[in-house]
PDB file of N, CA, C and O in Angstrom:
ATOM      1  N   UNK A   1       0.843  -1.172   0.000  1.00  0.00           N
ATOM      2  CA  UNK A   1       0.000   0.000   0.000  1.00  0.00           C
ATOM      3  C   UNK A   1       0.890   1.238   0.000  1.00  0.00           C
ATOM      4  O   UNK A   1       1.853   1.302   0.745  1.00  0.00           O
ATOM      5  N   UNK A   2       0.568   2.217  -0.794  1.00  0.00           N
ATOM      6  CA  UNK A   2       1.359   3.444  -0.842  1.00  0.00           C
ATOM      7  C   UNK A   2       1.034   4.304   0.366  1.00  0.00           C
ATOM      8  O   UNK A   2      -0.035   4.159   0.963  1.00  0.00           O
ATOM      9  N   UNK A   3       1.931   5.222   0.735  1.00  0.00           N
ATOM     10  CA  UNK A   3       1.633   6.092   1.877  1.00  0.00           C
ATOM     11  C   UNK A   3       0.322   6.855   1.704  1.00  0.00           C
ATOM     12  O   UNK A   3      -0.436   7.020   2.633  1.00  0.00           O
ATOM     13  N   UNK A   4       0.046   7.342   0.485  1.00  0.00           N
ATOM     14  CA  UNK A   4      -1.184   8.085   0.253  1.00  0.00           C
ATOM     15  C   UNK A   4      -2.397   7.186   0.478  1.00  0.00           C
ATOM     16  O   UNK A   4      -3.353   7.573   1.134  1.00  0.00           O
ATOM     17  N   UNK A   5      -2.348   5.983  -0.040  1.00  0.00           N
ATOM     18  CA  UNK A   5      -3.463   5.049   0.149  1.00  0.00           C
ATOM     19  C   UNK A   5      -3.608   4.689   1.617  1.00  0.00           C
ATOM     20  O   UNK A   5      -4.719   4.569   2.128  1.00  0.00           O
ATOM     21  N   UNK A   6      -2.482   4.531   2.317  1.00  0.00           N
ATOM     22  CA  UNK A   6      -2.542   4.201   3.738  1.00  0.00           C
ATOM     23  C   UNK A   6      -3.184   5.343   4.520  1.00  0.00           C
ATOM     24  O   UNK A   6      -4.010   5.117   5.396  1.00  0.00           O
ATOM     25  N   UNK A   7      -2.839   6.579   4.191  1.00  0.00           N
ATOM     26  CA  UNK A   7      -3.442   7.733   4.864  1.00  0.00           C
ATOM     27  C   UNK A   7      -4.930   7.767   4.609  1.00  0.00           C
ATOM     28  O   UNK A   7      -5.721   7.987   5.520  1.00  0.00           O
ATOM     29  N   UNK A   8      -5.337   7.543   3.375  1.00  0.00           N
ATOM     30  CA  UNK A   8      -6.762   7.560   3.040  1.00  0.00           C
ATOM     31  C   UNK A   8      -7.499   6.482   3.816  1.00  0.00           C
ATOM     32  O   UNK A   8      -8.621   6.695   4.273  1.00  0.00           O
ATOM     33  N   UNK A   9      -6.877   5.333   3.987  1.00  0.00           N
ATOM     34  CA  UNK A   9      -7.502   4.243   4.745  1.00  0.00           C
ATOM     35  C   UNK A   9      -7.754   4.667   6.186  1.00  0.00           C
ATOM     36  O   UNK A   9      -8.828   4.455   6.726  1.00  0.00           O
ATOM     37  N   UNK A  10      -6.765   5.300   6.793  1.00  0.00           N
ATOM     38  CA  UNK A  10      -6.917   5.694   8.194  1.00  0.00           C
ATOM     39  C   UNK A  10      -7.900   6.845   8.367  1.00  0.00           C
ATOM     40  O   UNK A  10      -8.608   6.913   9.347  1.00  0.00           O
ATOM     41  N   UNK A  11      -7.938   7.763   7.401  1.00  0.00           N
ATOM     42  CA  UNK A  11      -8.818   8.912   7.526  1.00  0.00           C
ATOM     43  C   UNK A  11     -10.268   8.567   7.214  1.00  0.00           C
ATOM     44  O   UNK A  11     -11.170   9.251   7.665  1.00  0.00           O
ATOM     45  N   UNK A  12     -10.469   7.539   6.409  1.00  0.00           N
ATOM     46  CA  UNK A  12     -11.815   7.148   5.985  1.00  0.00           C
ATOM     47  C   UNK A  12     -12.569   8.330   5.392  1.00  0.00           C
ATOM     48  O   UNK A  12     -13.766   8.473   5.578  1.00  0.00           O
ATOM     49  N   UNK A  13     -11.829   9.212   4.699  1.00  0.00           N
ATOM     50  CA  UNK A  13     -12.445  10.340   4.036  1.00  0.00           C
ATOM     51  C   UNK A  13     -12.871  11.461   4.967  1.00  0.00           C
ATOM     52  O   UNK A  13     -13.503  12.403   4.527  1.00  0.00           O
ATOM     53  N   UNK A  14     -12.545  11.383   6.238  1.00  0.00           N
ATOM     54  CA  UNK A  14     -12.948  12.419   7.182  1.00  0.00           C
ATOM     55  C   UNK A  14     -12.063  13.658   7.030  1.00  0.00           C
ATOM     56  O   UNK A  14     -10.860  13.560   6.942  1.00  0.00           O
ATOM     57  N   UNK A  15     -12.688  14.799   6.999  1.00  0.00           N
ATOM     58  CA  UNK A  15     -11.978  16.067   6.919  1.00  0.00           C
ATOM     59  C   UNK A  15     -11.683  16.550   8.334  1.00  0.00           C
ATOM     60  O   UNK A  15     -12.553  16.484   9.196  1.00  0.00           O
ATOM     61  N   UNK A  16     -10.461  17.034   8.569  1.00  0.00           N
ATOM     62  CA  UNK A  16     -10.149  17.578   9.895  1.00  0.00           C
ATOM     63  C   UNK A  16     -11.059  18.759  10.219  1.00  0.00           C
ATOM     64  O   UNK A  16     -11.201  19.671   9.409  1.00  0.00           O
ATOM     65  N   UNK A  17     -11.661  18.718  11.376  1.00  0.00           N
ATOM     66  CA  UNK A  17     -12.555  19.804  11.805  1.00  0.00           C
ATOM     67  C   UNK A  17     -12.108  20.426  13.119  1.00  0.00           C
ATOM     68  O   UNK A  17     -12.765  21.327  13.623  1.00  0.00           O
ATOM     69  N   UNK A  18     -11.008  19.944  13.682  1.00  0.00           N
ATOM     70  CA  UNK A  18     -10.527  20.437  14.972  1.00  0.00           C
ATOM     71  C   UNK A  18      -9.062  20.841  14.874  1.00  0.00           C
ATOM     72  O   UNK A  18      -8.266  20.205  14.191  1.00  0.00           O
ATOM     73  N   UNK A  19      -8.732  21.923  15.576  1.00  0.00           N
ATOM     74  CA  UNK A  19      -7.338  22.325  15.751  1.00  0.00           C
ATOM     75  C   UNK A  19      -6.915  21.860  17.130  1.00  0.00           C
ATOM     76  O   UNK A  19      -7.579  22.152  18.129  1.00  0.00           O
ATOM     77  N   UNK A  20      -5.812  21.131  17.184  1.00  0.00           N
ATOM     78  CA  UNK A  20      -5.238  20.671  18.445  1.00  0.00           C
ATOM     79  C   UNK A  20      -3.985  21.514  18.681  1.00  0.00           C
ATOM     80  O   UNK A  20      -3.098  21.556  17.827  1.00  0.00           O
ATOM     81  N   UNK A  21      -3.928  22.182  19.818  1.00  0.00           N
ATOM     82  CA  UNK A  21      -2.766  23.002  20.166  1.00  0.00           C
ATOM     83  C   UNK A  21      -2.118  22.388  21.400  1.00  0.00           C
ATOM     84  O   UNK A  21      -2.787  22.147  22.402  1.00  0.00           O
ATOM     85  N   UNK A  22      -0.820  22.122  21.290  1.00  0.00           N
ATOM     86  CA  UNK A  22      -0.064  21.505  22.389  1.00  0.00           C
ATOM     87  C   UNK A  22       0.974  22.511  22.864  1.00  0.00           C
ATOM     88  O   UNK A  22       1.705  23.091  22.059  1.00  0.00           O
ATOM     89  N   UNK A  23       1.007  22.715  24.171  1.00  0.00           N
ATOM     90  CA  UNK A  23       1.896  23.703  24.787  1.00  0.00           C
ATOM     91  C   UNK A  23       2.980  22.988  25.579  1.00  0.00           C
ATOM     92  O   UNK A  23       2.685  22.165  26.441  1.00  0.00           O
ATOM     93  N   UNK A  24       4.237  23.317  25.273  1.00  0.00           N
ATOM     94  CA  UNK A  24       5.374  22.747  25.992  1.00  0.00           C
ATOM     95  C   UNK A  24       6.090  23.871  26.719  1.00  0.00           C
ATOM     96  O   UNK A  24       6.437  24.888  26.103  1.00  0.00           O
ATOM     97  N   UNK A  25       6.336  23.706  27.998  1.00  0.00           N
ATOM     98  CA  UNK A  25       7.090  24.700  28.754  1.00  0.00           C
ATOM     99  C   UNK A  25       8.556  24.610  28.368  1.00  0.00           C
ATOM    100  O   UNK A  25       9.083  23.532  28.122  1.00  0.00           O
ATOM    101  N   UNK A  26       9.213  25.756  28.323  1.00  0.00           N
ATOM    102  CA  UNK A  26      10.640  25.792  28.054  1.00  0.00           C
ATOM    103  C   UNK A  26      11.410  25.930  29.352  1.00  0.00           C
ATOM    104  O   UNK A  26      10.822  26.066  30.430  1.00  0.00           O
ATOM    105  N   UNK A  27      12.742  25.928  29.261  1.00  0.00           N
ATOM    106  CA  UNK A  27      13.556  26.035  30.468  1.00  0.00           C
ATOM    107  C   UNK A  27      13.480  27.406  31.135  1.00  0.00           C
ATOM    108  O   UNK A  27      13.770  27.537  32.312  1.00  0.00           O
ATOM    109  N   UNK A  28      13.074  28.414  30.373  1.00  0.00           N
ATOM    110  CA  UNK A  28      12.999  29.754  30.945  1.00  0.00           C
ATOM    111  C   UNK A  28      11.827  30.524  30.372  1.00  0.00           C
ATOM    112  O   UNK A  28      11.168  30.072  29.440  1.00  0.00           O
ATOM    113  N   UNK A  29      11.572  31.695  30.929  1.00  0.00           N
ATOM    114  CA  UNK A  29      10.489  32.527  30.406  1.00  0.00           C
ATOM    115  C   UNK A  29      10.702  32.838  28.915  1.00  0.00           C
ATOM    116  O   UNK A  29      11.807  33.144  28.494  1.00  0.00           O
ATOM    117  N   UNK A  30       9.654  32.722  28.147  1.00  0.00           N
ATOM    118  CA  UNK A  30       9.737  32.989  26.716  1.00  0.00           C
ATOM    119  C   UNK A  30      10.252  31.836  25.886  1.00  0.00           C
ATOM    120  O   UNK A  30      10.407  31.958  24.678  1.00  0.00           O
ATOM    121  N   UNK A  31      10.564  30.701  26.522  1.00  0.00           N
ATOM    122  CA  UNK A  31      11.099  29.542  25.809  1.00  0.00           C
ATOM    123  C   UNK A  31      10.028  28.495  25.484  1.00  0.00           C
ATOM    124  O   UNK A  31      10.350  27.375  25.104  1.00  0.00           O
ATOM    125  N   UNK A  32       8.767  28.854  25.647  1.00  0.00           N
ATOM    126  CA  UNK A  32       7.694  27.900  25.404  1.00  0.00           C
ATOM    127  C   UNK A  32       7.637  27.521  23.919  1.00  0.00           C
ATOM    128  O   UNK A  32       8.022  28.293  23.054  1.00  0.00           O
ATOM    129  N   UNK A  33       7.151  26.328  23.661  1.00  0.00           N
ATOM    130  CA  UNK A  33       6.942  25.857  22.299  1.00  0.00           C
ATOM    131  C   UNK A  33       5.461  25.525  22.169  1.00  0.00           C
ATOM    132  O   UNK A  33       4.898  24.839  23.025  1.00  0.00           O
ATOM    133  N   UNK A  34       4.838  26.025  21.117  1.00  0.00           N
ATOM    134  CA  UNK A  34       3.423  25.768  20.862  1.00  0.00           C
ATOM    135  C   UNK A  34       3.307  25.123  19.487  1.00  0.00           C
ATOM    136  O   UNK A  34       3.810  25.667  18.500  1.00  0.00           O
ATOM    137  N   UNK A  35       2.690  23.952  19.430  1.00  0.00           N
ATOM    138  CA  UNK A  35       2.493  23.237  18.176  1.00  0.00           C
ATOM    139  C   UNK A  35       1.009  23.111  17.896  1.00  0.00           C
ATOM    140  O   UNK A  35       0.228  22.827  18.809  1.00  0.00           O
ATOM    141  N   UNK A  36       0.623  23.303  16.639  1.00  0.00           N
ATOM    142  CA  UNK A  36      -0.773  23.198  16.242  1.00  0.00           C
ATOM    143  C   UNK A  36      -0.923  22.141  15.159  1.00  0.00           C
ATOM    144  O   UNK A  36      -0.073  22.041  14.263  1.00  0.00           O
ATOM    145  N   UNK A  37      -2.010  21.389  15.237  1.00  0.00           N
ATOM    146  CA  UNK A  37      -2.285  20.332  14.273  1.00  0.00           C
ATOM    147  C   UNK A  37      -3.763  20.318  13.908  1.00  0.00           C
ATOM    148  O   UNK A  37      -4.607  20.741  14.694  1.00  0.00           O
ATOM    149  N   UNK A  38      -4.061  19.776  12.742  1.00  0.00           N
ATOM    150  CA  UNK A  38      -5.436  19.545  12.314  1.00  0.00           C
ATOM    151  C   UNK A  38      -5.777  18.088  12.600  1.00  0.00           C
ATOM    152  O   UNK A  38      -4.945  17.197  12.427  1.00  0.00           O
ATOM    153  N   UNK A  39      -7.007  17.852  13.044  1.00  0.00           N
ATOM    154  CA  UNK A  39      -7.432  16.488  13.370  1.00  0.00           C
ATOM    155  C   UNK A  39      -8.944  16.365  13.206  1.00  0.00           C
ATOM    156  O   UNK A  39      -9.656  17.365  13.209  1.00  0.00           O
ATOM    157  N   UNK A  40      -9.397  15.141  13.082  1.00  0.00           N
ATOM    158  CA  UNK A  40     -10.829  14.904  13.127  1.00  0.00           C
ATOM    159  C   UNK A  40     -11.267  15.056  14.580  1.00  0.00           C
ATOM    160  O   UNK A  40     -10.432  15.085  15.497  1.00  0.00           O
ATOM    161  N   UNK A  41     -12.549  15.124  14.800  1.00  0.00           N
ATOM    162  CA  UNK A  41     -13.066  15.259  16.162  1.00  0.00           C
ATOM    163  C   UNK A  41     -12.598  14.096  17.042  1.00  0.00           C
ATOM    164  O   UNK A  41     -12.107  14.309  18.155  1.00  0.00           O
ATOM    165  N   UNK A  42     -12.732  12.881  16.562  1.00  0.00           N
ATOM    166  CA  UNK A  42     -12.334  11.704  17.354  1.00  0.00           C
ATOM    167  C   UNK A  42     -10.838  11.714  17.655  1.00  0.00           C
ATOM    168  O   UNK A  42     -10.420  11.461  18.790  1.00  0.00           O
ATOM    169  N   UNK A  43     -10.013  11.994  16.632  1.00  0.00           N
ATOM    170  CA  UNK A  43      -8.565  12.052  16.840  1.00  0.00           C
ATOM    171  C   UNK A  43      -8.201  13.106  17.874  1.00  0.00           C
ATOM    172  O   UNK A  43      -7.376  12.859  18.765  1.00  0.00           O
ATOM    173  N   UNK A  44      -8.808  14.275  17.748  1.00  0.00           N
ATOM    174  CA  UNK A  44      -8.486  15.389  18.645  1.00  0.00           C
ATOM    175  C   UNK A  44      -8.786  15.042  20.092  1.00  0.00           C
ATOM    176  O   UNK A  44      -7.950  15.263  20.978  1.00  0.00           O
ATOM    177  N   UNK A  45      -9.952  14.495  20.345  1.00  0.00           N
ATOM    178  CA  UNK A  45     -10.328  14.217  21.732  1.00  0.00           C
ATOM    179  C   UNK A  45      -9.582  13.029  22.311  1.00  0.00           C
ATOM    180  O   UNK A  45      -9.209  13.034  23.493  1.00  0.00           O
ATOM    181  N   UNK A  46      -9.295  12.017  21.498  1.00  0.00           N
ATOM    182  CA  UNK A  46      -8.492  10.890  21.992  1.00  0.00           C
ATOM    183  C   UNK A  46      -7.071  11.349  22.315  1.00  0.00           C
ATOM    184  O   UNK A  46      -6.514  10.991  23.348  1.00  0.00           O
ATOM    185  N   UNK A  47      -6.486  12.160  21.422  1.00  0.00           N
ATOM    186  CA  UNK A  47      -5.137  12.674  21.666  1.00  0.00           C
ATOM    187  C   UNK A  47      -5.117  13.563  22.899  1.00  0.00           C
ATOM    188  O   UNK A  47      -4.244  13.435  23.757  1.00  0.00           O
ATOM    189  N   UNK A  48      -6.075  14.491  22.987  1.00  0.00           N
ATOM    190  CA  UNK A  48      -6.109  15.424  24.117  1.00  0.00           C
ATOM    191  C   UNK A  48      -6.231  14.690  25.439  1.00  0.00           C
ATOM    192  O   UNK A  48      -5.549  15.028  26.407  1.00  0.00           O
ATOM    193  N   UNK A  49      -7.072  13.683  25.478  1.00  0.00           N
ATOM    194  CA  UNK A  49      -7.238  12.903  26.709  1.00  0.00           C
ATOM    195  C   UNK A  49      -5.920  12.250  27.120  1.00  0.00           C
ATOM    196  O   UNK A  49      -5.507  12.331  28.277  1.00  0.00           O
ATOM    197  N   UNK A  50      -5.241  11.621  26.164  1.00  0.00           N
ATOM    198  CA  UNK A  50      -3.964  10.956  26.458  1.00  0.00           C
ATOM    199  C   UNK A  50      -2.884  11.982  26.828  1.00  0.00           C
ATOM    200  O   UNK A  50      -2.106  11.758  27.758  1.00  0.00           O
ATOM    201  N   UNK A  51      -2.846  13.104  26.124  1.00  0.00           N
ATOM    202  CA  UNK A  51      -1.818  14.109  26.378  1.00  0.00           C
ATOM    203  C   UNK A  51      -1.987  14.744  27.747  1.00  0.00           C
ATOM    204  O   UNK A  51      -1.009  14.915  28.491  1.00  0.00           O
ATOM    205  N   UNK A  52      -3.206  15.093  28.102  1.00  0.00           N
ATOM    206  CA  UNK A  52      -3.462  15.695  29.416  1.00  0.00           C
ATOM    207  C   UNK A  52      -3.136  14.693  30.519  1.00  0.00           C
ATOM    208  O   UNK A  52      -2.546  15.055  31.542  1.00  0.00           O
ATOM    209  N   UNK A  53      -3.468  13.438  30.299  1.00  0.00           N
ATOM    210  CA  UNK A  53      -3.144  12.385  31.270  1.00  0.00           C
ATOM    211  C   UNK A  53      -1.625  12.285  31.471  1.00  0.00           C
ATOM    212  O   UNK A  53      -1.167  11.938  32.554  1.00  0.00           O
ATOM    213  N   UNK A  54      -0.863  12.620  30.419  1.00  0.00           N
ATOM    214  CA  UNK A  54       0.603  12.580  30.499  1.00  0.00           C
ATOM    215  C   UNK A  54       1.203  13.883  31.013  1.00  0.00           C
ATOM    216  O   UNK A  54       2.422  14.020  31.064  1.00  0.00           O
ATOM    217  N   UNK A  55       0.362  14.856  31.339  1.00  0.00           N
ATOM    218  CA  UNK A  55       0.854  16.099  31.918  1.00  0.00           C
ATOM    219  C   UNK A  55       1.044  17.244  30.939  1.00  0.00           C
ATOM    220  O   UNK A  55       1.579  18.290  31.319  1.00  0.00           O
ATOM    221  N   UNK A  56       0.623  17.091  29.690  1.00  0.00           N
ATOM    222  CA  UNK A  56       0.755  18.167  28.721  1.00  0.00           C
ATOM    223  C   UNK A  56      -0.450  19.096  28.776  1.00  0.00           C
ATOM    224  O   UNK A  56      -1.547  18.674  29.142  1.00  0.00           O
ATOM    225  N   UNK A  57      -0.239  20.337  28.394  1.00  0.00           N
ATOM    226  CA  UNK A  57      -1.339  21.294  28.258  1.00  0.00           C
ATOM    227  C   UNK A  57      -1.794  21.252  26.804  1.00  0.00           C
ATOM    228  O   UNK A  57      -0.979  21.408  25.889  1.00  0.00           O
ATOM    229  N   UNK A  58      -3.088  21.020  26.588  1.00  0.00           N
ATOM    230  CA  UNK A  58      -3.634  20.875  25.244  1.00  0.00           C
ATOM    231  C   UNK A  58      -4.969  21.593  25.170  1.00  0.00           C
ATOM    232  O   UNK A  58      -5.755  21.549  26.122  1.00  0.00           O
ATOM    233  N   UNK A  59      -5.209  22.252  24.031  1.00  0.00           N
ATOM    234  CA  UNK A  59      -6.537  22.789  23.769  1.00  0.00           C
ATOM    235  C   UNK A  59      -7.034  22.232  22.442  1.00  0.00           C
ATOM    236  O   UNK A  59      -6.238  21.883  21.560  1.00  0.00           O
ATOM    237  N   UNK A  60      -8.350  22.134  22.322  1.00  0.00           N
ATOM    238  CA  UNK A  60      -8.990  21.678  21.089  1.00  0.00           C
ATOM    239  C   UNK A  60     -10.075  22.685  20.754  1.00  0.00           C
ATOM    240  O   UNK A  60     -10.873  23.052  21.621  1.00  0.00           O
ATOM    241  N   UNK A  61     -10.074  23.155  19.498  1.00  0.00           N
ATOM    242  CA  UNK A  61     -11.125  24.068  19.063  1.00  0.00           C
ATOM    243  C   UNK A  61     -11.428  23.815  17.586  1.00  0.00           C
ATOM    244  O   UNK A  61     -10.856  22.916  16.974  1.00  0.00           O
ATOM    245  N   UNK A  62     -12.306  24.584  17.031  1.00  0.00           N
ATOM    246  CA  UNK A  62     -12.711  24.414  15.643  1.00  0.00           C
ATOM    247  C   UNK A  62     -12.017  25.349  14.679  1.00  0.00           C
ATOM    248  O   UNK A  62     -12.466  25.513  13.550  1.00  0.00           O
ATOM    249  N   UNK A  63     -10.909  25.946  15.073  1.00  0.00           N
ATOM    250  CA  UNK A  63     -10.219  26.935  14.244  1.00  0.00           C
ATOM    251  C   UNK A  63      -9.192  26.286  13.311  1.00  0.00           C
ATOM    252  O   UNK A  63      -8.013  26.622  13.324  1.00  0.00           O
ATOM    253  N   UNK A  64      -9.656  25.367  12.484  1.00  0.00           N
ATOM    254  CA  UNK A  64      -8.775  24.668  11.538  1.00  0.00           C
ATOM    255  C   UNK A  64      -8.433  25.608  10.387  1.00  0.00           C
ATOM    256  O   UNK A  64      -9.305  26.299   9.864  1.00  0.00           O
ATOM    257  N   UNK A  65      -7.154  25.628  10.029  1.00  0.00           N
ATOM    258  CA  UNK A  65      -6.686  26.411   8.884  1.00  0.00           C
ATOM    259  C   UNK A  65      -6.107  25.458   7.849  1.00  0.00           C
ATOM    260  O   UNK A  65      -5.598  24.390   8.202  1.00  0.00           O
ATOM    261  N   UNK A  66      -6.139  25.831   6.575  1.00  0.00           N
ATOM    262  CA  UNK A  66      -5.608  24.952   5.527  1.00  0.00           C
ATOM    263  C   UNK A  66      -4.117  24.647   5.684  1.00  0.00           C
ATOM    264  O   UNK A  66      -3.652  23.609   5.228  1.00  0.00           O
ATOM    265  N   UNK A  67      -3.364  25.520   6.345  1.00  0.00           N
ATOM    266  CA  UNK A  67      -1.918  25.322   6.475  1.00  0.00           C
ATOM    267  C   UNK A  67      -1.521  24.424   7.652  1.00  0.00           C
ATOM    268  O   UNK A  67      -0.343  24.133   7.825  1.00  0.00           O
ATOM    269  N   UNK A  68      -2.471  23.987   8.450  1.00  0.00           N
ATOM    270  CA  UNK A  68      -2.124  23.133   9.602  1.00  0.00           C
ATOM    271  C   UNK A  68      -1.728  21.736   9.152  1.00  0.00           C
ATOM    272  O   UNK A  68      -2.369  21.146   8.281  1.00  0.00           O
ATOM    273  N   UNK A  69      -0.680  21.219   9.765  1.00  0.00           N
ATOM    274  CA  UNK A  69      -0.272  19.834   9.523  1.00  0.00           C
ATOM    275  C   UNK A  69      -1.253  18.904  10.224  1.00  0.00           C
ATOM    276  O   UNK A  69      -1.821  19.257  11.258  1.00  0.00           O
ATOM    277  N   UNK A  70      -1.403  17.714   9.690  1.00  0.00           N
ATOM    278  CA  UNK A  70      -2.244  16.708  10.335  1.00  0.00           C
ATOM    279  C   UNK A  70      -1.550  16.205  11.596  1.00  0.00           C
ATOM    280  O   UNK A  70      -0.325  16.189  11.699  1.00  0.00           O
ATOM    281  N   UNK A  71      -2.340  15.799  12.555  1.00  0.00           N
ATOM    282  CA  UNK A  71      -1.836  15.254  13.808  1.00  0.00           C
ATOM    283  C   UNK A  71      -0.948  14.045  13.513  1.00  0.00           C
ATOM    284  O   UNK A  71      -1.369  13.117  12.822  1.00  0.00           O
ATOM    285  N   UNK A  72       0.310  14.039  14.001  1.00  0.00           N
ATOM    286  CA  UNK A  72       1.201  12.896  13.738  1.00  0.00           C
ATOM    287  C   UNK A  72       0.637  11.613  14.339  1.00  0.00           C
ATOM    288  O   UNK A  72      -0.025  11.636  15.390  1.00  0.00           O
ATOM    289  N   UNK A  73       0.904  10.516  13.678  1.00  0.00           N
ATOM    290  CA  UNK A  73       0.482   9.192  14.159  1.00  0.00           C
ATOM    291  C   UNK A  73      -1.014   9.172  14.470  1.00  0.00           C
ATOM    292  O   UNK A  73      -1.440   8.557  15.439  1.00  0.00           O
ATOM    293  N   UNK A  74      -1.798   9.856  13.638  1.00  0.00           N
ATOM    294  CA  UNK A  74      -3.217  10.000  13.947  1.00  0.00           C
ATOM    295  C   UNK A  74      -3.963   8.688  14.042  1.00  0.00           C
ATOM    296  O   UNK A  74      -4.993   8.604  14.678  1.00  0.00           O
ATOM    297  N   UNK A  75      -3.435   7.629  13.427  1.00  0.00           N
ATOM    298  CA  UNK A  75      -4.122   6.339  13.529  1.00  0.00           C
ATOM    299  C   UNK A  75      -4.128   5.823  14.972  1.00  0.00           C
ATOM    300  O   UNK A  75      -4.969   5.017  15.335  1.00  0.00           O
ATOM    301  N   UNK A  76      -3.210   6.318  15.801  1.00  0.00           N
ATOM    302  CA  UNK A  76      -3.191   5.916  17.208  1.00  0.00           C
ATOM    303  C   UNK A  76      -4.327   6.545  17.999  1.00  0.00           C
ATOM    304  O   UNK A  76      -4.690   6.066  19.064  1.00  0.00           O
ATOM    305  N   UNK A  77      -4.866   7.641  17.492  1.00  0.00           N
ATOM    306  CA  UNK A  77      -5.870   8.400  18.230  1.00  0.00           C
ATOM    307  C   UNK A  77      -7.276   8.160  17.708  1.00  0.00           C
ATOM    308  O   UNK A  77      -8.161   8.961  17.863  1.00  0.00           O
ATOM    309  N   UNK A  78      -7.510   7.029  17.080  1.00  0.00           N
ATOM    310  CA  UNK A  78      -8.823   6.686  16.552  1.00  0.00           C
ATOM    311  C   UNK A  78      -9.397   5.544  17.353  1.00  0.00           C
ATOM    312  O   UNK A  78      -8.771   4.714  17.820  1.00  0.00           O
TER     313      UNK A  78
END
């Protein structure tokens, strides 16, 4: 299976409708890292639940932009 076909299989044609924002504290003030991803509703909430359980700060909203990368390893969050 090609990577594109594999992605289509995992997405099942679902369009990302959620923005997932992950906040990482840095070693000092102003050193924070903020990452944003696009995800389906199910992916976003499964990821957020696991991330918060691991101690990360995460927000989920509907502010998806075309330039957002898809959530990495999204098949894990389905």
